[in-house]
């Protein structure tokens, strides 16, 4: 169905991704209890039938998913309409621009370690503001204290090795 459009199929992150002029528009993903079509700029889709969800409220700005728990939920004509609208939105240049100069808020746990370990602080300061923010956000997103401690140990090693949190994905 998606291949009948002008989108080009490629593999990104180990899953089928559909692009227009090299820019991600949609993709397919499978989990244990559902499969989904994601729309990179799904926030701009009209979604009159209320099929789309934001999988990570407060984190995800533009991406939206349409989840299917059974084959009976698949509506080919409606899916095609959503895909066509996503293509039109991409051609019209509808996209959310990332927030510029978001302030860096260093969590207390990391701040304490940076004070106690000057070498770690020096290495941390050598990272770009966006990479420093990635480390800080990674800690803040942990809910349990044990997870925060484990994440702190992980990022300490990365910082000292001068490796960004997400560098392995590049």
CSV table of C-alpha atoms in Angstrom, one decimal:
chain,number,residue,atom,x,y,z
A,1,UNK,CA,0.0,0.0,0.0
A,2,UNK,CA,2.7,2.5,1.0
A,3,UNK,CA,4.8,1.4,-2.0
A,4,UNK,CA,2.0,2.4,-4.3
A,5,UNK,CA,2.9,6.0,-3.4
A,6,UNK,CA,5.8,8.2,-4.4
A,7,UNK,CA,7.6,7.3,-1.1
A,8,UNK,CA,10.9,5.3,-1.3
A,9,UNK,CA,11.3,2.4,1.1
A,10,UNK,CA,14.5,2.1,3.1
A,11,UNK,CA,15.7,0.5,6.3
A,12,UNK,CA,16.4,2.7,9.2
A,13,UNK,CA,16.8,1.6,12.8
A,14,UNK,CA,16.1,-1.9,11.6
A,15,UNK,CA,12.6,-1.2,10.3
A,16,UNK,CA,11.0,-0.2,7.1
A,17,UNK,CA,11.0,3.6,6.7
A,18,UNK,CA,9.5,5.6,3.9
A,19,UNK,CA,11.1,8.8,2.6
A,20,UNK,CA,10.3,11.6,0.2
A,21,UNK,CA,13.4,13.2,-1.3
A,22,UNK,CA,15.5,11.5,1.4
A,23,UNK,CA,13.4,12.9,4.3
A,24,UNK,CA,11.6,10.4,6.6
A,25,UNK,CA,7.8,10.6,6.3
A,26,UNK,CA,6.5,7.3,7.7
A,27,UNK,CA,7.6,3.9,9.0
A,28,UNK,CA,6.5,0.6,10.3
A,29,UNK,CA,7.4,-0.9,13.6
A,30,UNK,CA,6.5,-4.1,15.4
A,31,UNK,CA,6.2,-4.7,19.2
A,32,UNK,CA,5.0,-7.7,21.2
A,33,UNK,CA,1.4,-6.5,21.5
A,34,UNK,CA,1.0,-4.3,18.5
A,35,UNK,CA,2.3,-3.1,15.2
A,36,UNK,CA,2.3,0.6,14.2
A,37,UNK,CA,2.7,3.0,11.4
A,38,UNK,CA,4.5,6.1,12.6
A,39,UNK,CA,4.4,9.5,10.9
A,40,UNK,CA,7.4,11.7,11.5
A,41,UNK,CA,5.3,14.9,11.3
A,42,UNK,CA,2.1,13.3,12.3
A,43,UNK,CA,1.2,16.2,14.5
A,44,UNK,CA,0.1,18.0,11.3
A,45,UNK,CA,-2.3,15.3,10.1
A,46,UNK,CA,-5.9,16.2,10.5
A,47,UNK,CA,-6.7,12.8,12.2
A,48,UNK,CA,-10.5,13.3,12.2
A,49,UNK,CA,-10.9,9.6,13.0
A,50,UNK,CA,-8.7,9.9,16.1
A,51,UNK,CA,-6.4,7.0,15.2
A,52,UNK,CA,-3.1,8.7,16.1
A,53,UNK,CA,-1.4,8.8,19.4
A,54,UNK,CA,1.7,10.5,20.8
A,55,UNK,CA,3.6,7.5,22.2
A,56,UNK,CA,5.7,9.7,24.6
A,57,UNK,CA,3.7,12.7,25.8
A,58,UNK,CA,6.0,15.6,26.8
A,59,UNK,CA,8.9,14.1,24.9
A,60,UNK,CA,7.8,13.6,21.3
A,61,UNK,CA,6.8,16.8,19.6
A,62,UNK,CA,5.8,15.8,16.1
A,63,UNK,CA,5.8,12.0,15.7
A,64,UNK,CA,2.5,10.2,15.9
A,65,UNK,CA,1.7,6.5,15.8
A,66,UNK,CA,-1.3,4.5,14.6
A,67,UNK,CA,-1.3,1.2,16.4
A,68,UNK,CA,-2.9,-2.1,15.4
A,69,UNK,CA,-3.4,-4.9,17.9
A,70,UNK,CA,-5.2,-7.2,15.4
A,71,UNK,CA,-5.5,-7.6,11.7
A,72,UNK,CA,-9.1,-6.6,11.9
A,73,UNK,CA,-8.1,-3.0,12.9
A,74,UNK,CA,-6.3,-2.4,9.6
A,75,UNK,CA,-8.3,0.0,7.4
A,76,UNK,CA,-6.4,0.1,4.1
A,77,UNK,CA,-8.3,3.0,2.5
A,78,UNK,CA,-8.0,5.2,5.6
A,79,UNK,CA,-4.3,4.3,6.0
A,80,UNK,CA,-3.7,5.4,2.4
A,81,UNK,CA,-5.5,8.7,3.1
A,82,UNK,CA,-3.2,9.3,6.1
A,83,UNK,CA,-0.1,8.4,4.0
A,84,UNK,CA,-1.2,10.8,1.2
A,85,UNK,CA,-1.8,13.6,3.7
A,86,UNK,CA,1.6,13.0,5.2
A,87,UNK,CA,3.2,13.2,1.7
A,88,UNK,CA,1.3,16.5,1.0
A,89,UNK,CA,2.4,17.9,4.3
A,90,UNK,CA,6.0,17.0,3.6
A,91,UNK,CA,5.8,18.6,0.2
A,92,UNK,CA,4.4,21.7,1.8
A,93,UNK,CA,7.3,21.8,4.2
A,94,UNK,CA,5.3,21.3,7.4
A,95,UNK,CA,7.7,20.4,10.1
A,96,UNK,CA,8.4,21.3,13.7
A,97,UNK,CA,11.7,23.1,14.2
A,98,UNK,CA,13.7,22.0,17.2
A,99,UNK,CA,13.7,24.5,20.1
A,100,UNK,CA,16.8,26.7,20.0
A,101,UNK,CA,18.9,27.5,23.1
A,102,UNK,CA,16.9,25.4,25.5
A,103,UNK,CA,18.6,26.1,28.9
A,104,UNK,CA,20.8,23.4,30.3
A,105,UNK,CA,19.5,22.2,33.7
A,106,UNK,CA,22.0,19.9,35.3
A,107,UNK,CA,20.3,17.5,37.8
A,108,UNK,CA,21.6,17.6,41.4
A,109,UNK,CA,23.0,14.1,41.2
A,110,UNK,CA,25.2,15.0,38.2
A,111,UNK,CA,26.1,18.4,39.6
A,112,UNK,CA,27.4,16.8,42.9
A,113,UNK,CA,29.6,14.4,41.0
A,114,UNK,CA,31.0,17.2,38.7
A,115,UNK,CA,31.9,19.2,41.8
A,116,UNK,CA,33.7,16.2,43.4
A,117,UNK,CA,35.5,15.1,40.2
A,118,UNK,CA,37.2,18.0,38.5
A,119,UNK,CA,38.5,15.9,35.6
A,120,UNK,CA,35.0,14.7,34.9
A,121,UNK,CA,33.8,18.3,35.0
A,122,UNK,CA,36.5,19.4,32.5
A,123,UNK,CA,35.6,16.5,30.1
A,124,UNK,CA,31.8,17.3,30.5
A,125,UNK,CA,32.4,21.0,29.6
A,126,UNK,CA,34.2,20.0,26.4
A,127,UNK,CA,31.0,18.5,25.0
A,128,UNK,CA,28.6,20.7,23.0
A,129,UNK,CA,25.6,22.1,24.9
A,130,UNK,CA,23.3,19.7,23.1
A,131,UNK,CA,25.4,16.7,24.2
A,132,UNK,CA,25.6,18.0,27.8
A,133,UNK,CA,21.8,18.3,27.7
A,134,UNK,CA,21.5,14.6,26.5
A,135,UNK,CA,23.5,13.5,29.5
A,136,UNK,CA,21.4,15.6,31.9
A,137,UNK,CA,18.1,14.5,30.3
A,138,UNK,CA,19.1,10.9,30.4
A,139,UNK,CA,19.5,11.1,34.2
A,140,UNK,CA,16.3,13.1,34.7
A,141,UNK,CA,14.2,10.7,32.8
A,142,UNK,CA,15.0,7.8,35.2
A,143,UNK,CA,12.2,7.2,37.7
A,144,UNK,CA,13.9,5.0,40.3
A,145,UNK,CA,16.9,6.1,42.3
A,146,UNK,CA,18.7,2.8,41.4
A,147,UNK,CA,18.2,3.6,37.7
A,148,UNK,CA,19.6,7.1,38.2
A,149,UNK,CA,22.7,5.7,40.0
A,150,UNK,CA,23.2,3.1,37.2
A,151,UNK,CA,22.8,5.7,34.5
A,152,UNK,CA,25.2,8.1,36.3
A,153,UNK,CA,27.9,5.4,36.3
A,154,UNK,CA,27.3,4.8,32.6
A,155,UNK,CA,27.6,8.5,31.6
A,156,UNK,CA,30.6,9.0,33.9
A,157,UNK,CA,32.5,6.4,31.8
A,158,UNK,CA,31.3,7.9,28.5
A,159,UNK,CA,32.2,11.5,29.6
A,160,UNK,CA,35.7,10.5,30.6
A,161,UNK,CA,36.1,8.6,27.3
A,162,UNK,CA,34.8,11.7,25.5
A,163,UNK,CA,32.0,9.7,23.9
A,164,UNK,CA,28.5,11.2,23.6
A,165,UNK,CA,25.5,9.3,24.9
A,166,UNK,CA,24.1,8.7,21.4
A,167,UNK,CA,27.4,8.5,19.4
A,168,UNK,CA,27.1,4.8,18.8
A,169,UNK,CA,24.0,5.5,16.6
A,170,UNK,CA,25.9,7.7,14.2
